[in-house]
Coordinates of C-alpha atoms in Angstrom, one line a residue:
M284 CA 155.7 177.9 25.3
L285 CA 153.3 180.7 24.4
I286 CA 155.9 182.8 22.7
S287 CA 158.6 181.1 20.5
Q288 CA 162.2 182.3 20.3
L289 CA 161.6 183.4 16.7
Q290 CA 158.6 185.4 17.6
A291 CA 160.6 187.1 20.4
E292 CA 163.3 188.0 17.8
G293 CA 160.5 189.3 15.5
V294 CA 159.2 191.6 18.3
E295 CA 162.6 192.9 19.0
E296 CA 163.3 193.7 15.3
C297 CA 159.9 195.5 15.0
L298 CA 160.5 197.5 18.2
R299 CA 164.0 198.5 17.0
R300 CA 162.8 199.5 13.6
N301 CA 159.3 200.9 14.5
I302 CA 157.5 198.3 12.3
P303 CA 153.8 197.7 13.3
F304 CA 153.3 194.3 14.8
V305 CA 151.1 192.2 17.1
L306 CA 151.7 189.1 19.1
Y307 CA 148.4 187.7 20.3
A308 CA 146.5 184.7 21.7
L309 CA 142.8 184.2 21.8
P310 CA 141.2 182.8 25.0
G311 CA 142.3 179.2 25.5
M312 CA 145.1 179.3 22.9
V313 CA 148.4 177.9 24.1
E314 CA 150.5 179.4 21.3
C315 CA 150.8 183.0 20.2
R316 CA 150.4 184.3 16.6
F317 CA 152.7 187.0 15.3
M318 CA 151.7 189.4 12.5
A319 CA 153.6 192.4 11.1
S320 CA 152.9 194.9 8.3
L321 CA 154.8 197.9 7.0
P322 CA 153.4 201.5 7.5
D323 CA 151.7 203.2 4.6
S324 CA 153.2 206.2 2.7
D325 CA 152.0 208.5 5.5
G326 CA 153.8 206.5 8.2
Q327 CA 150.5 205.2 9.5
S328 CA 149.0 201.7 10.0
P329 CA 145.3 201.7 9.3
V330 CA 143.1 198.6 9.0
S331 CA 139.7 197.9 7.6
C332 CA 137.4 196.4 10.3
D333 CA 134.7 194.8 8.1
S334 CA 134.0 191.2 8.8
S335 CA 135.2 190.3 5.3
G336 CA 138.9 190.5 4.4
S337 CA 142.2 189.0 5.5
D338 CA 143.2 188.5 9.1
C339 CA 144.2 191.6 11.0
F340 CA 144.6 193.1 14.5
M341 CA 142.9 196.4 15.5
I342 CA 143.3 198.8 18.4
S343 CA 141.4 202.0 19.0
R344 CA 141.3 204.8 21.6
Y345 CA 138.7 205.2 24.4
A346 CA 135.6 206.9 23.2
S347 CA 136.9 207.2 19.6
D348 CA 134.1 208.3 17.3
E349 CA 136.3 208.2 14.2
P350 CA 135.9 205.5 11.5
Y351 CA 139.8 205.3 11.4
V352 CA 141.2 202.4 13.3
S353 CA 144.9 201.5 13.5
G354 CA 146.3 198.0 13.6
V355 CA 148.3 195.4 11.8
T356 CA 147.4 193.3 8.8
S357 CA 148.7 189.7 8.2
G358 CA 151.4 190.8 5.8
M359 CA 154.2 188.9 7.5
D360 CA 154.7 186.2 10.1
E361 CA 157.8 186.1 12.3
G362 CA 159.9 184.2 9.7
E363 CA 159.0 186.5 6.9
L364 CA 159.8 189.6 9.1
I365 CA 163.2 188.2 10.0
D366 CA 163.9 187.5 6.3
L367 CA 162.9 191.1 5.4
V368 CA 165.2 192.8 7.8
A369 CA 168.1 190.5 6.8
L370 CA 167.6 191.7 3.2
K371 CA 167.1 195.3 4.3
P372 CA 169.3 195.8 7.4
D373 CA 168.8 199.6 7.2
L374 CA 165.0 199.4 7.2
C375 CA 163.7 201.7 9.9
Y376 CA 160.7 204.0 10.3
P377 CA 160.2 207.2 12.3
S378 CA 159.5 206.6 16.0
T379 CA 156.1 207.2 17.4
S380 CA 155.2 210.4 19.3
E381 CA 152.9 208.4 21.6
L382 CA 154.8 208.0 24.8
P383 CA 153.7 207.0 28.4
S384 CA 153.6 209.5 31.2
L385 CA 156.4 209.2 33.7
S386 CA 154.3 209.9 36.8
S387 CA 151.4 208.1 38.4
T388 CA 148.0 209.4 39.4
H389 CA 148.5 211.2 42.7
R390 CA 146.3 210.0 45.6
I391 CA 145.3 213.6 46.2
S392 CA 144.2 214.1 42.6
Y393 CA 142.2 210.8 42.7
G394 CA 140.5 211.9 45.9
E395 CA 139.6 215.3 44.5
A396 CA 138.0 213.6 41.4
F397 CA 136.3 211.1 43.6
R398 CA 134.7 213.7 45.8
A399 CA 133.6 215.8 42.8
M400 CA 132.0 212.8 41.1
T401 CA 130.3 211.3 44.1
G402 CA 129.0 214.7 45.1
R403 CA 127.1 214.9 41.8
L404 CA 126.0 211.3 42.0
K405 CA 124.4 211.8 45.4
K406 CA 122.3 214.6 44.0
Y407 CA 121.3 213.2 40.6
G408 CA 122.2 209.4 40.7
G409 CA 123.9 207.5 37.9
K410 CA 127.4 206.1 37.7
V411 CA 130.9 207.3 36.7
V412 CA 133.9 205.0 36.2
L413 CA 137.0 206.7 37.7
S414 CA 140.3 205.3 36.6
R415 CA 143.9 205.9 37.6
H416 CA 147.2 205.0 36.1
E417 CA 150.5 203.9 37.6
A418 CA 154.0 204.6 36.1
I419 CA 156.4 201.7 36.7
F420 CA 160.0 201.4 35.6
S421 CA 161.3 197.8 34.9
S422 CA 164.5 196.5 33.4
R423 CA 162.8 193.3 32.3
D424 CA 162.5 192.6 28.6
I425 CA 158.9 193.3 27.5
V426 CA 158.7 189.9 25.7
D427 CA 159.5 188.2 29.0
V428 CA 156.8 190.3 30.8
A429 CA 154.3 189.5 28.1
G430 CA 155.1 185.8 28.3
E431 CA 154.5 185.7 32.0
Y432 CA 151.4 187.8 31.8
F433 CA 149.9 185.7 29.1
S434 CA 150.5 182.5 31.0
C435 CA 148.8 184.0 34.1
S436 CA 145.6 184.9 32.0
P437 CA 144.7 181.9 29.8
G438 CA 141.0 182.8 29.6
T439 CA 141.6 186.3 28.2
F440 CA 142.5 187.9 24.9
R441 CA 146.2 188.5 25.3
Y442 CA 148.3 190.8 23.0
L443 CA 151.5 192.8 22.7
S444 CA 151.4 195.4 19.9
F445 CA 152.9 198.4 18.3
T446 CA 151.4 200.9 15.8
P447 CA 152.7 204.4 15.1
E448 CA 149.4 205.9 16.1
T449 CA 149.1 204.2 19.5
G450 CA 152.6 203.2 20.6
V451 CA 153.3 199.9 22.4
W452 CA 150.5 198.2 24.3
L453 CA 150.4 195.1 26.3
G454 CA 147.1 193.6 27.7
A455 CA 145.1 190.6 28.8
T456 CA 141.4 191.5 28.7
P457 CA 138.5 189.3 29.8
E458 CA 135.7 191.5 28.4
V459 CA 134.2 190.6 25.0
L460 CA 132.5 193.5 23.2
I461 CA 131.3 191.5 20.2
E462 CA 132.1 188.2 18.5
T463 CA 130.8 187.2 15.1
T464 CA 130.9 184.0 13.1
A465 CA 131.9 184.1 9.4
G466 CA 128.8 184.7 7.3
G467 CA 126.6 184.1 10.4
D468 CA 123.6 186.0 11.8
E469 CA 124.6 185.9 15.4
I470 CA 126.6 188.3 17.6
R471 CA 127.9 187.3 21.0
T472 CA 128.8 189.8 23.7
M473 CA 128.7 190.1 27.5
A474 CA 127.8 192.6 30.3
L475 CA 130.8 192.6 32.6
A476 CA 130.2 194.9 35.5
G477 CA 130.2 194.7 39.3
T478 CA 133.5 193.8 41.1
K479 CA 134.6 192.1 44.3
P480 CA 137.8 190.5 45.5
S481 CA 138.3 186.9 44.2
G482 CA 138.8 185.8 47.8
D483 CA 135.3 186.9 48.8
C484 CA 133.4 183.6 49.3
S485 CA 130.2 185.1 50.7
G486 CA 128.3 184.4 47.5
E487 CA 126.3 187.6 47.9
W488 CA 126.6 190.7 45.7
D489 CA 125.6 194.0 47.3
E490 CA 123.0 196.4 45.8
K491 CA 125.6 198.8 44.4
N492 CA 127.2 196.1 42.3
T493 CA 123.9 194.5 41.2
L494 CA 122.5 197.8 40.1
E495 CA 125.7 198.7 38.3
H496 CA 125.6 195.4 36.4
R497 CA 121.9 195.8 35.5
V498 CA 122.6 199.2 33.9
V499 CA 125.2 197.6 31.6
V500 CA 122.9 194.6 30.7
D501 CA 120.1 197.0 29.7
F502 CA 122.4 199.3 27.8
I503 CA 123.9 196.6 25.6
S504 CA 120.5 194.9 25.1
D505 CA 119.0 198.2 24.0
I506 CA 121.8 199.0 21.5
L507 CA 121.5 195.5 19.9
A508 CA 117.7 195.8 19.7
S509 CA 118.0 199.2 18.0
H510 CA 119.8 197.4 15.2
G511 CA 116.8 195.1 14.6
L512 CA 118.3 192.1 16.4
E513 CA 116.6 189.6 18.6
V514 CA 118.4 189.8 22.0
N515 CA 118.7 187.0 24.6
C516 CA 120.4 187.4 28.0
A517 CA 121.6 184.2 29.6
D518 CA 121.9 183.7 33.4
T519 CA 124.3 186.0 35.2
I520 CA 127.4 184.2 36.5
D521 CA 130.5 185.0 38.5
L522 CA 133.6 185.5 36.2
R523 CA 136.9 185.4 37.9
A524 CA 139.6 187.6 36.4
G525 CA 142.8 187.3 38.5
A526 CA 142.5 189.1 41.8
V527 CA 138.9 190.3 41.2
T528 CA 135.6 188.6 40.3
H529 CA 133.0 190.3 38.1
L530 CA 129.3 189.7 37.5
C531 CA 128.9 188.5 33.9
T532 CA 125.8 188.1 31.8
P533 CA 126.4 186.4 28.4
I534 CA 124.3 188.1 25.7
T535 CA 123.5 186.9 22.1
A536 CA 121.7 188.7 19.3
R537 CA 120.4 187.2 16.1
G538 CA 119.2 188.7 12.9
E539 CA 120.5 190.4 9.7
I540 CA 123.9 192.0 10.7
H541 CA 124.6 194.8 8.2
S542 CA 127.7 196.3 9.8
P543 CA 129.3 194.8 12.9
M544 CA 131.6 197.8 13.4
T545 CA 128.7 200.2 13.5
I546 CA 127.4 198.2 16.4
V547 CA 130.8 198.3 18.0
N548 CA 130.9 202.1 17.7
D549 CA 127.5 202.4 19.3
L550 CA 128.5 200.1 22.2
N551 CA 131.8 201.8 22.8
P552 CA 132.3 202.9 25.5
T553 CA 129.8 200.8 27.5
P554 CA 128.7 202.1 31.0
A555 CA 131.0 199.4 32.4
V556 CA 134.1 201.6 31.6
A557 CA 132.5 205.1 31.3
G558 CA 129.3 205.3 33.4
W559 CA 125.7 206.2 33.1
P560 CA 124.1 208.5 31.7
R561 CA 127.0 207.9 29.3
D562 CA 127.4 211.4 27.9
M563 CA 127.5 213.0 31.4
A564 CA 129.9 210.4 32.7
M565 CA 132.3 210.8 29.8
A566 CA 132.2 214.6 30.3
E567 CA 133.2 214.2 34.0
I568 CA 135.9 211.7 33.1
D569 CA 137.3 214.2 30.6
A570 CA 137.2 217.0 33.1
L571 CA 138.4 215.2 36.3
E572 CA 140.8 212.4 35.4
T573 CA 144.3 213.8 35.3
H574 CA 145.7 211.3 32.8
L575 CA 144.8 210.5 29.2
R576 CA 143.2 207.1 28.9
R577 CA 144.5 206.7 25.3
C578 CA 143.7 203.1 24.4
Y579 CA 142.7 202.0 27.9
S580 CA 139.0 201.0 27.8
G581 CA 138.9 201.4 24.1
I582 CA 138.7 198.5 21.7
V583 CA 141.2 195.8 20.8
G584 CA 140.8 192.6 18.8
V585 CA 141.3 190.6 15.7
R586 CA 139.6 189.5 12.5
H587 CA 140.5 185.8 12.5
N588 CA 139.4 183.4 9.7
G589 CA 136.5 185.8 8.9
E590 CA 135.3 186.1 12.4
L591 CA 135.5 189.3 14.5
R592 CA 136.7 189.0 18.1
I593 CA 136.5 192.5 19.6
Y594 CA 137.3 193.2 23.3
V595 CA 137.2 196.1 25.7
N596 CA 140.9 197.0 26.3
L597 CA 141.2 196.3 30.1
R598 CA 144.1 194.9 32.2
C599 CA 146.5 196.7 29.9
A600 CA 149.7 198.7 29.9
F601 CA 151.1 201.5 27.7
A602 CA 154.9 201.0 27.4
A603 CA 158.0 202.6 26.0
R604 CA 161.7 201.6 26.0
G605 CA 163.8 203.8 28.2
S606 CA 166.9 204.5 26.9
A607 CA 174.6 219.8 31.9
G608 CA 176.3 217.3 33.9
T609 CA 175.6 216.3 37.5
K610 CA 177.0 213.8 39.9
P611 CA 176.6 213.3 43.7
S612 CA 178.7 215.6 45.9
G613 CA 180.1 212.5 47.6
D614 CA 181.6 211.1 44.3
C615 CA 185.4 211.8 44.8
S616 CA 186.5 209.9 41.7
G617 CA 187.5 213.1 40.0
E618 CA 186.2 211.7 36.7
W619 CA 183.1 212.8 34.7
D620 CA 181.5 210.3 32.4
E621 CA 180.9 210.9 28.7
K622 CA 177.2 211.6 29.2
N623 CA 177.8 214.4 31.6
T624 CA 180.7 215.8 29.7
L625 CA 178.7 215.9 26.4
E626 CA 175.7 217.4 28.2
H627 CA 177.9 220.2 29.6
R628 CA 179.6 220.9 26.3
V629 CA 176.2 221.4 24.6
V630 CA 175.3 224.1 27.2
V631 CA 178.7 225.8 26.8
D632 CA 178.4 225.9 23.0
F633 CA 174.8 227.2 23.2
I634 CA 175.6 230.1 25.5
S635 CA 178.7 231.0 23.6
D636 CA 176.8 231.0 20.3
I637 CA 174.0 233.2 21.6
L638 CA 176.5 235.7 23.1
A639 CA 178.5 235.8 19.9
S640 CA 175.3 236.4 17.8
H641 CA 175.0 239.7 19.7
G642 CA 178.4 240.8 18.4
L643 CA 180.2 240.1 21.7
E644 CA 183.7 238.6 22.1
V645 CA 183.3 235.4 24.1
N646 CA 185.8 233.8 26.5
C647 CA 185.3 230.5 28.3
A648 CA 187.4 229.9 31.4
D649 CA 188.5 226.5 32.6
T650 CA 185.8 224.1 33.6
I651 CA 185.5 223.5 37.4
D652 CA 183.5 221.4 39.8
L653 CA 180.8 223.5 41.5
R654 CA 179.3 222.0 44.6
A655 CA 175.6 222.8 45.2
G656 CA 174.4 221.0 48.3
A657 CA 174.1 217.3 47.7
V658 CA 175.2 217.4 44.1
T659 CA 178.2 218.7 42.2
H660 CA 178.0 220.3 38.7
L661 CA 180.4 220.9 35.9
C662 CA 180.7 224.7 35.7
T663 CA 182.4 226.8 32.9
P664 CA 182.5 230.5 33.7
I665 CA 181.9 232.5 30.5
T666 CA 182.5 236.2 29.9
A667 CA 181.6 238.3 26.9
R668 CA 182.7 241.8 26.1
G669 CA 181.5 244.4 23.6
E670 CA 178.7 246.9 23.0
I671 CA 175.7 245.6 25.0
H672 CA 172.5 247.2 23.6
S673 CA 169.9 245.3 25.5
P674 CA 170.8 242.8 28.3
M675 CA 167.3 241.5 28.6
T676 CA 167.2 240.7 24.9
I677 CA 170.2 238.4 25.5
V678 CA 168.4 237.0 28.6
N679 CA 165.4 236.2 26.5
D680 CA 167.6 234.5 23.8
L681 CA 169.3 232.4 26.5
N682 CA 166.2 231.4 28.4
P683 CA 165.7 228.5 28.7
T684 CA 169.2 227.1 28.2
P685 CA 169.7 223.4 27.3
A686 CA 170.7 222.9 31.0
V687 CA 167.1 223.2 32.0
A688 CA 165.3 222.3 28.7
G689 CA 167.4 220.1 26.5
W690 CA 168.8 220.1 22.9
P691 CA 167.6 220.6 20.2
R692 CA 165.8 223.2 22.3
D693 CA 162.5 223.5 20.5
M694 CA 162.1 219.7 20.3
A695 CA 163.0 219.3 23.9
M696 CA 160.6 222.0 25.0
A697 CA 157.8 220.4 23.0
E698 CA 158.5 217.0 24.7
I699 CA 158.5 218.7 28.2
D700 CA 155.2 220.3 27.4
A701 CA 153.7 217.1 26.2
L702 CA 155.0 214.6 28.8
E703 CA 155.7 216.4 32.1
T704 CA 152.5 216.1 34.1
H705 CA 153.1 219.2 36.3
L706 CA 153.3 222.9 35.4
R707 CA 156.9 224.2 35.9
R708 CA 155.5 227.6 36.6
C709 CA 158.5 229.7 37.6
Y710 CA 160.8 226.7 38.1
S711 CA 163.7 226.9 35.6
G712 CA 162.6 230.4 34.6
I713 CA 164.6 233.5 35.6
V714 CA 164.8 235.3 38.9
G715 CA 167.0 238.1 40.0
V716 CA 167.5 241.8 40.9
R717 CA 168.7 245.1 39.5
H718 CA 171.1 246.3 42.3
N719 CA 173.0 249.6 42.1
G720 CA 172.5 249.6 38.4
E721 CA 173.8 246.1 38.0
L722 CA 171.7 243.2 36.7
R723 CA 172.0 239.8 38.6
I724 CA 169.8 237.3 36.7
Y725 CA 169.7 233.7 37.8
V726 CA 168.1 230.5 36.6
N727 CA 165.4 229.6 39.1
L728 CA 166.6 226.3 40.5
R729 CA 166.4 224.7 44.0
C730 CA 163.1 226.4 44.5
A731 CA 159.7 225.8 46.0
F732 CA 156.2 227.1 45.2
A733 CA 154.3 227.6 48.4
A734 CA 150.9 228.5 49.8
R735 CA 149.3 228.6 53.2
G736 CA 147.6 225.4 54.1
S737 CA 144.5 227.3 55.1
L738 CA 143.7 227.5 51.4
Y739 CA 143.4 223.7 51.4
G740 CA 141.7 223.4 54.8
T741 CA 144.9 222.3 56.6
P742 CA 147.4 224.0 59.0
G743 CA 150.9 225.1 58.0
W744 CA 152.1 225.5 54.5
I745 CA 151.9 223.4 51.3
Y746 CA 155.1 223.3 49.1
N747 CA 155.8 222.1 45.6
L748 CA 159.5 221.3 45.3
Y749 CA 161.1 221.1 41.8
A750 CA 164.2 219.4 40.4
G751 CA 165.2 218.1 37.0
G752 CA 167.9 216.2 35.2
G753 CA 169.2 216.0 31.6
L754 CA 168.3 212.8 29.7
M755 CA 170.3 211.4 26.9
S756 CA 169.9 208.2 24.8
D757 CA 171.9 206.1 27.3
S758 CA 170.5 207.6 30.5
D759 CA 169.5 205.3 33.3
V760 CA 166.1 206.0 34.8
E761 CA 167.2 205.1 38.4
Q762 CA 170.2 207.3 38.3
E763 CA 168.2 210.2 36.9
W764 CA 165.5 209.8 39.6
D765 CA 168.3 209.7 42.3
E766 CA 169.8 212.8 40.9
T767 CA 166.6 214.8 41.2
D768 CA 166.2 213.3 44.7
R769 CA 169.6 214.7 45.7
K770 CA 168.8 218.1 44.3
L771 CA 165.6 218.2 46.4
S772 CA 167.3 216.9 49.6
V773 CA 168.6 220.2 51.1
L774 CA 165.3 222.1 50.8
R775 CA 163.4 219.0 51.8
S776 CA 165.5 218.6 54.9
C777 CA 164.8 222.2 55.8
L778 CA 161.1 221.6 55.7
D779 CA 161.3 218.3 57.5
I780 CA 163.2 219.6 60.6
A781 CA 161.3 222.9 60.9
P782 CA 158.8 222.7 63.8
P783 CA 155.2 223.1 62.6
G784 CA 154.2 226.7 62.4
S785 CA 157.7 227.9 63.3
T786 CA 158.4 229.7 60.1
E787 CA 156.2 231.6 57.6
T788 CA 158.9 232.5 55.1
L789 CA 161.1 230.3 53.1
V790 CA 164.6 231.7 52.7
M791 CA 167.1 230.0 50.4
A792 CA 170.8 230.7 50.3
N793 CA 172.4 230.9 46.8
P794 CA 175.0 228.0 46.8
F795 CA 176.7 229.6 43.8
E796 CA 177.4 233.0 45.4
A797 CA 180.7 232.1 47.0
Q798 CA 182.0 230.6 43.7
F799 CA 181.6 233.8 41.8
S800 CA 182.2 236.5 44.5

């Protein structure tokens, strides 16, 4: 068994208490090693990457040019960690702000970046590595996932880690960046570039892959030679890594090694994960990839018995634990669960407090069920009476309400800004009219942002539809996704059944009008 039961318990305690840890296995190892260490006084987990010193794990971002590297020292093994939390049951550190995106790379975005990159490459030559990411929700325990993944990849460096600076990462990478021996004068590395399906038995590599591989071999060799080392490149071999096979050239370099991490910084990122010319390729990646690479294609590794084992962070995943009321209109139970009731109460209190802060006398009517297409909401009509100096000032104080942002509002808005991968634009803003001297201001929901398809070189219209749902600590991701799907269903069905070109204007009825008329 790669991961013992005690190690699994150690991982769970670290994840629950935000304690930096790593569970790793070097290539060929049949048992994992667990290390944990407490954050420093600043809540961070830095490590020293020199070849001397105690054992440690390190992980760094893609294209990081900073000397700071986060990681885990060998302060505690799994047994010592379990003993510590037994003595200090309240031990817990602040959670990380590093969280994964909830949406995958769109095929359209990938295609646009591909066309822009290849257009430049056809003119000027070179190479750019275009990546994408996929957001997946799973109810499986992350230790079970790690155990299965590790077992499937015995020839790789496998790890599951958490640091406050990087969040939770899981990986099994085949690509060595550098390996050193304790007190030795040799560095081992590899050029790993060029890819074909593992089922391709033709034995031939095309010119594109051969050239791509040669660029990486020359780049690594030149960097090592610039440090005064004697470089030797072995014969190129096929290296199978799961569903794909790479061209691999083992490279050794001998001589006086002053600072292995300086060499690592010069090598990282190699053209195998960025492109060539490197600076131009990195600029295009920064401009055209729609996701943050974070630690993907950065460095990951260990100092083990005085030897450095540093890898390129491939075949990896960035992970996090998932943890105004709405229900389907077909739910006739009559009961609202605690999550929706609490969510609604927060919004009622927020609106009431804002109105009262303007010196108005507030009255909340009985809460009712309000059907809005495929979903039903809890609705509490609220009135406020008194001297109204500036209605729009009240609107600005109310907007956005916790019903469309969250609570505490500032924190929720910051998370929305950081984690939603789309611009809300006017969705969940305000929309309305001044009619016969009366203001009718609404929250802009069940809406679409539209443009003529001719702007994109296609007939018809292009629509962006928007919907959201309130998350709380015990929210279920599948239920929340289904809720947004139901909110989109009415407008989506209007678009689906309309004959192509039959309408040029999108008109939406207000499902709330009858309730308040």
